[in-house]
Amino acid sequence: MIRIAICDDEANTRAYLLSLIRAQSCPCEIVEYVSAGDCLADTREVDLLFLDIELAPDSDRLDGMALARTIRERATGPQPVIIFVTGYERYVFDAFDVGAFQYLLKPVDEEKFSQVFSRAVAQIGTAKEKLGPVLTLQSANTSKTVPLDSIFYIESSNHKVELHLKDGEFACYAKIGDLELELQDQFFRIHKGYLVNLSYVAGYSKTEVTLTNGEKLLLSKYKYQDFVKAYLRFLKRGAGL
């Protein structure tokens, strides 16, 4: 499943692109935006963005090209594949300046669309494979996809969870019990408040677990034996035993 966005201020163009996407054999979720502001206000991550270069500037004076630059300047989260939709070939070089995957001239040819769409989806699939296993969390209007290998541990507090990452923290509303079930192959719940990535366990005693980043977390006496078993199983899997 990939998430696709269409950003165009012309309703007929959005409807046409929507029909072309739905004609492809690709499971996807599609969202539409009529302005750059609407697109930026939705912080959920997008895999593929069809963007009108001649998008009418919004209140922040952002047109399609300015929106693409803003997206590229964002430091957090995976970057979407951008396909520009334009009525003018003169924008082609500008499109590649912002790392556009391709551009489509209006009116969009169905066969050309299908070819470009297939290549874009293939590139997205390759990028996701390189990223490895990920955890996707949603909170209100925000979505974040996090590679499991970037998480040291997950902490639960006041109906929220905080992911302690290699490059900072991310908090959202979620149940640590649900995450425990989802991540049980690589993570272990050493305490009611901590779900630890077994990849980053540097050592342990009967009362605490030491991570490779130097942090020490409380290990429940009721979890000790199961933790040791889970950790040894994890090490054996990693060694191919």
Short mmCIF file of C-alpha atoms in Angstrom, two decimals:
data_model
loop_
_atom_site.label_atom_id
_atom_site.label_comp_id
_atom_site.label_asym_id
_atom_site.label_seq_id
_atom_site.Cartn_x
_atom_site.Cartn_y
_atom_site.Cartn_z
CA MET A 1 0.00 0.00 0.00
CA ILE A 2 1.40 3.38 -1.00
CA ARG A 3 0.06 6.83 -0.17
CA ILE A 4 -0.46 9.15 -3.14
CA ALA A 5 -1.25 12.87 -3.12
CA ILE A 6 -2.58 15.05 -5.93
CA CYS A 7 -1.98 18.78 -5.52
CA ASP A 8 -3.71 20.83 -8.21
CA ASP A 9 -6.07 23.80 -8.04
CA GLU A 10 -8.10 22.57 -11.03
CA ALA A 11 -10.88 20.17 -10.02
CA ASN A 12 -11.09 18.56 -13.47
CA THR A 13 -7.35 17.80 -13.47
CA ARG A 14 -7.54 16.26 -10.00
CA ALA A 15 -10.48 14.11 -11.08
CA TYR A 16 -8.69 12.97 -14.23
CA LEU A 17 -5.49 12.06 -12.39
CA LEU A 18 -7.56 10.25 -9.77
CA SER A 19 -9.18 8.14 -12.47
CA LEU A 20 -5.81 7.34 -14.03
CA ILE A 21 -4.36 6.26 -10.68
CA ARG A 22 -7.34 4.04 -9.93
CA ALA A 23 -6.96 2.38 -13.32
CA GLN A 24 -3.52 1.10 -12.28
CA SER A 25 -3.13 -2.23 -10.49
CA CYS A 26 -1.63 -0.76 -7.35
CA PRO A 27 -3.13 -0.75 -3.85
CA CYS A 28 -3.00 2.82 -2.68
CA GLU A 29 -4.53 5.55 -0.55
CA ILE A 30 -5.17 8.83 -2.38
CA VAL A 31 -5.54 12.31 -0.95
CA GLU A 32 -6.23 15.56 -2.82
CA TYR A 33 -5.07 19.12 -2.13
CA VAL A 34 -6.13 22.35 -3.85
CA SER A 35 -3.24 24.50 -2.64
CA ALA A 36 0.31 24.38 -1.33
CA GLY A 37 -0.94 25.39 2.10
CA ASP A 38 -3.36 22.48 2.25
CA CYS A 39 -0.58 20.09 1.29
CA LEU A 40 1.86 21.42 3.89
CA ALA A 41 -0.80 21.49 6.62
CA ASP A 42 -1.26 17.73 6.31
CA THR A 43 1.84 16.29 7.97
CA ARG A 44 1.11 12.68 7.09
CA GLU A 45 3.84 11.19 4.95
CA VAL A 46 3.30 10.75 1.21
CA ASP A 47 5.07 8.25 -1.04
CA LEU A 48 4.12 9.79 -4.39
CA LEU A 49 3.06 13.37 -5.16
CA PHE A 50 1.49 14.56 -8.42
CA LEU A 51 2.10 18.31 -8.35
CA ASP A 52 0.88 21.06 -10.65
CA ILE A 53 3.80 23.39 -11.41
CA GLU A 54 1.40 26.23 -12.28
CA LEU A 55 -0.40 25.80 -8.96
CA ALA A 56 -1.95 29.16 -8.06
CA PRO A 57 0.08 30.85 -5.28
CA ASP A 58 -1.62 30.64 -1.89
CA SER A 59 -1.63 33.14 0.97
CA ASP A 60 2.03 32.31 1.62
CA ARG A 61 2.85 32.91 -2.08
CA LEU A 62 3.73 29.29 -2.59
CA ASP A 63 3.19 27.94 -6.10
CA GLY A 64 3.93 24.39 -7.21
CA MET A 65 7.68 24.87 -7.60
CA ALA A 66 7.97 26.66 -4.25
CA LEU A 67 6.00 23.85 -2.62
CA ALA A 68 8.41 21.27 -4.07
CA ARG A 69 11.40 23.22 -2.74
CA THR A 70 9.79 23.45 0.70
CA ILE A 71 9.19 19.70 0.75
CA ARG A 72 12.79 18.99 -0.27
CA GLU A 73 14.12 21.30 2.43
CA ARG A 74 12.33 19.40 5.16
CA ALA A 75 14.88 17.37 7.10
CA THR A 76 12.59 14.83 8.75
CA GLY A 77 10.88 11.79 7.27
CA PRO A 78 11.17 10.03 3.92
CA GLN A 79 10.90 12.25 0.84
CA PRO A 80 8.09 11.66 -1.66
CA VAL A 81 8.63 10.87 -5.30
CA ILE A 82 7.42 14.00 -7.12
CA ILE A 83 5.86 13.90 -10.58
CA PHE A 84 5.12 17.34 -11.98
CA VAL A 85 2.04 17.89 -14.09
CA THR A 86 2.39 20.90 -16.37
CA GLY A 87 1.04 22.47 -19.53
CA TYR A 88 4.40 23.92 -20.52
CA GLU A 89 7.69 22.24 -21.43
CA ARG A 90 9.68 25.31 -20.34
CA TYR A 91 9.39 24.16 -16.72
CA VAL A 92 11.20 20.86 -17.35
CA PHE A 93 14.66 21.94 -16.13
CA ASP A 94 13.20 23.64 -13.06
CA ALA A 95 11.47 20.37 -12.24
CA PHE A 96 14.72 18.45 -12.15
CA ASP A 97 16.32 21.13 -9.96
CA VAL A 98 14.07 19.96 -7.12
CA GLY A 99 14.67 16.28 -7.76
CA ALA A 100 11.45 15.58 -9.62
CA PHE A 101 11.13 12.00 -10.78
CA GLN A 102 9.36 12.93 -14.02
CA TYR A 103 6.99 15.45 -15.53
CA LEU A 104 3.76 14.90 -17.45
CA LEU A 105 2.42 17.36 -19.99
CA LYS A 106 -1.25 18.30 -19.94
CA PRO A 107 -3.43 16.85 -21.27
CA VAL A 108 -1.90 13.75 -19.71
CA ASP A 109 -1.61 10.79 -22.05
CA GLU A 110 -2.95 7.58 -20.47
CA GLU A 111 -0.21 5.30 -21.80
CA LYS A 112 2.54 7.73 -20.78
CA PHE A 113 0.96 8.03 -17.34
CA SER A 114 0.89 4.26 -16.90
CA GLN A 115 4.58 3.95 -17.81
CA VAL A 116 5.70 6.75 -15.48
CA PHE A 117 3.46 5.53 -12.67
CA SER A 118 4.87 1.98 -12.88
CA ARG A 119 8.46 3.22 -12.71
CA ALA A 120 7.66 5.51 -9.78
CA VAL A 121 6.00 2.71 -7.82
CA ALA A 122 8.99 0.44 -8.52
CA GLN A 123 11.36 3.11 -7.17
CA ILE A 124 9.22 3.56 -4.07
CA GLY A 125 9.25 -0.20 -3.49
CA THR A 126 13.05 -0.34 -3.81
CA ALA A 127 13.45 2.54 -1.36
CA LYS A 128 11.18 0.84 1.19
CA GLU A 129 13.18 -2.40 0.91
CA LYS A 130 16.43 -0.52 1.57
CA LEU A 131 14.83 1.15 4.55
CA GLY A 132 14.15 -2.26 6.10
CA PRO A 133 11.38 -2.98 8.63
CA VAL A 134 9.57 0.16 9.74
CA LEU A 135 7.02 1.28 12.29
CA THR A 136 4.34 3.73 11.15
CA LEU A 137 2.62 5.76 13.84
CA GLN A 138 -0.27 8.18 13.48
CA SER A 139 -1.39 10.86 15.88
CA ALA A 140 -4.18 13.27 14.96
CA ASN A 141 -3.11 14.68 11.58
CA THR A 142 0.49 13.53 11.84
CA SER A 143 2.07 10.35 10.51
CA LYS A 144 5.66 9.22 10.97
CA THR A 145 7.42 6.20 9.51
CA VAL A 146 10.42 5.10 11.55
CA PRO A 147 12.93 2.37 10.64
CA LEU A 148 13.05 -0.14 13.50
CA ASP A 149 16.84 0.00 13.50
CA SER A 150 16.67 3.69 14.45
CA ILE A 151 14.76 3.01 17.70
CA PHE A 152 16.66 2.36 20.94
CA TYR A 153 13.51 1.90 23.01
CA ILE A 154 9.90 2.97 23.39
CA GLU A 155 8.68 4.53 26.61
CA SER A 156 5.07 4.66 27.80
CA SER A 157 3.71 7.56 29.83
CA ASN A 158 0.21 9.03 30.35
CA HIS A 159 -1.47 7.24 27.43
CA LYS A 160 1.34 8.28 25.09
CA VAL A 161 4.46 6.59 23.82
CA GLU A 162 7.80 8.25 23.19
CA LEU A 163 10.22 6.73 20.74
CA HIS A 164 13.85 7.24 21.74
CA LEU A 165 15.63 7.38 18.41
CA LYS A 166 19.19 7.70 17.20
CA ASP A 167 18.38 11.24 16.07
CA GLY A 168 15.99 12.45 18.77
CA GLU A 169 12.55 11.62 20.14
CA PHE A 170 9.05 11.31 18.72
CA ALA A 171 5.91 11.16 20.87
CA CYS A 172 2.35 10.22 19.94
CA TYR A 173 -0.79 8.68 21.36
CA ALA A 174 -0.52 4.89 21.19
CA LYS A 175 -0.70 1.86 23.44
CA ILE A 176 2.59 0.24 24.31
CA GLY A 177 0.79 -3.10 24.54
CA ASP A 178 -0.23 -2.86 20.88
CA LEU A 179 3.33 -2.02 19.87
CA GLU A 180 4.62 -4.92 21.96
CA LEU A 181 2.52 -7.34 19.88
CA GLU A 182 3.51 -5.72 16.60
CA LEU A 183 7.24 -5.64 17.33
CA GLN A 184 7.72 -8.83 19.32
CA ASP A 185 10.35 -10.29 16.96
CA GLN A 186 12.86 -7.51 17.64
CA PHE A 187 11.61 -5.79 20.80
CA PHE A 188 10.92 -6.97 24.35
CA ARG A 189 8.91 -5.30 27.09
CA ILE A 190 11.28 -5.30 30.04
CA HIS A 191 8.98 -3.22 32.24
CA LYS A 192 5.44 -1.87 31.98
CA GLY A 193 6.93 1.40 30.78
CA TYR A 194 9.72 0.20 28.46
CA LEU A 195 9.81 -1.69 25.17
CA VAL A 196 13.45 -2.29 24.25
CA ASN A 197 15.06 -2.94 20.88
CA LEU A 198 17.03 -6.14 21.47
CA SER A 199 19.54 -5.06 18.80
CA TYR A 200 20.81 -2.37 21.15
CA VAL A 201 21.13 -4.34 24.37
CA ALA A 202 24.74 -4.06 25.53
CA GLY A 203 24.28 -5.93 28.82
CA TYR A 204 21.90 -6.65 31.66
CA SER A 205 21.62 -7.53 35.32
CA LYS A 206 18.64 -8.75 37.31
CA THR A 207 17.46 -5.19 37.81
CA GLU A 208 18.39 -3.21 34.68
CA VAL A 209 19.20 -3.37 31.00
CA THR A 210 22.09 -1.35 29.57
CA LEU A 211 21.77 -0.14 25.99
CA THR A 212 24.56 0.53 23.51
CA ASN A 213 23.97 4.28 23.86
CA GLY A 214 24.79 4.03 27.57
CA GLU A 215 21.26 4.39 28.92
CA LYS A 216 20.16 2.06 31.71
CA LEU A 217 16.51 1.02 31.99
CA LEU A 218 14.69 -0.69 34.83
CA LEU A 219 14.13 -4.43 34.32
CA SER A 220 11.11 -5.80 36.14
CA LYS A 221 11.86 -8.83 38.31
CA TYR A 222 8.75 -10.43 36.83
CA LYS A 223 10.16 -10.00 33.32
CA TYR A 224 13.74 -11.07 33.97
CA GLN A 225 13.58 -14.75 33.01
CA ASP A 226 11.44 -14.17 29.91
CA PHE A 227 13.71 -11.32 28.85
CA VAL A 228 16.83 -13.51 29.07
CA LYS A 229 15.14 -16.23 27.00
CA ALA A 230 13.93 -13.73 24.39
CA TYR A 231 17.33 -12.07 24.19
CA LEU A 232 19.16 -15.36 23.71
CA ARG A 233 16.68 -16.41 21.01
CA PHE A 234 17.25 -13.08 19.29
CA LEU A 235 21.04 -13.53 19.37
CA LYS A 236 20.73 -17.04 17.96
CA ARG A 237 18.54 -15.80 15.09
CA GLY A 238 21.08 -13.10 14.32
CA ALA A 239 23.87 -15.69 14.26
CA GLY A 240 21.82 -17.97 12.02
CA LEU A 241 21.73 -20.76 14.59
#
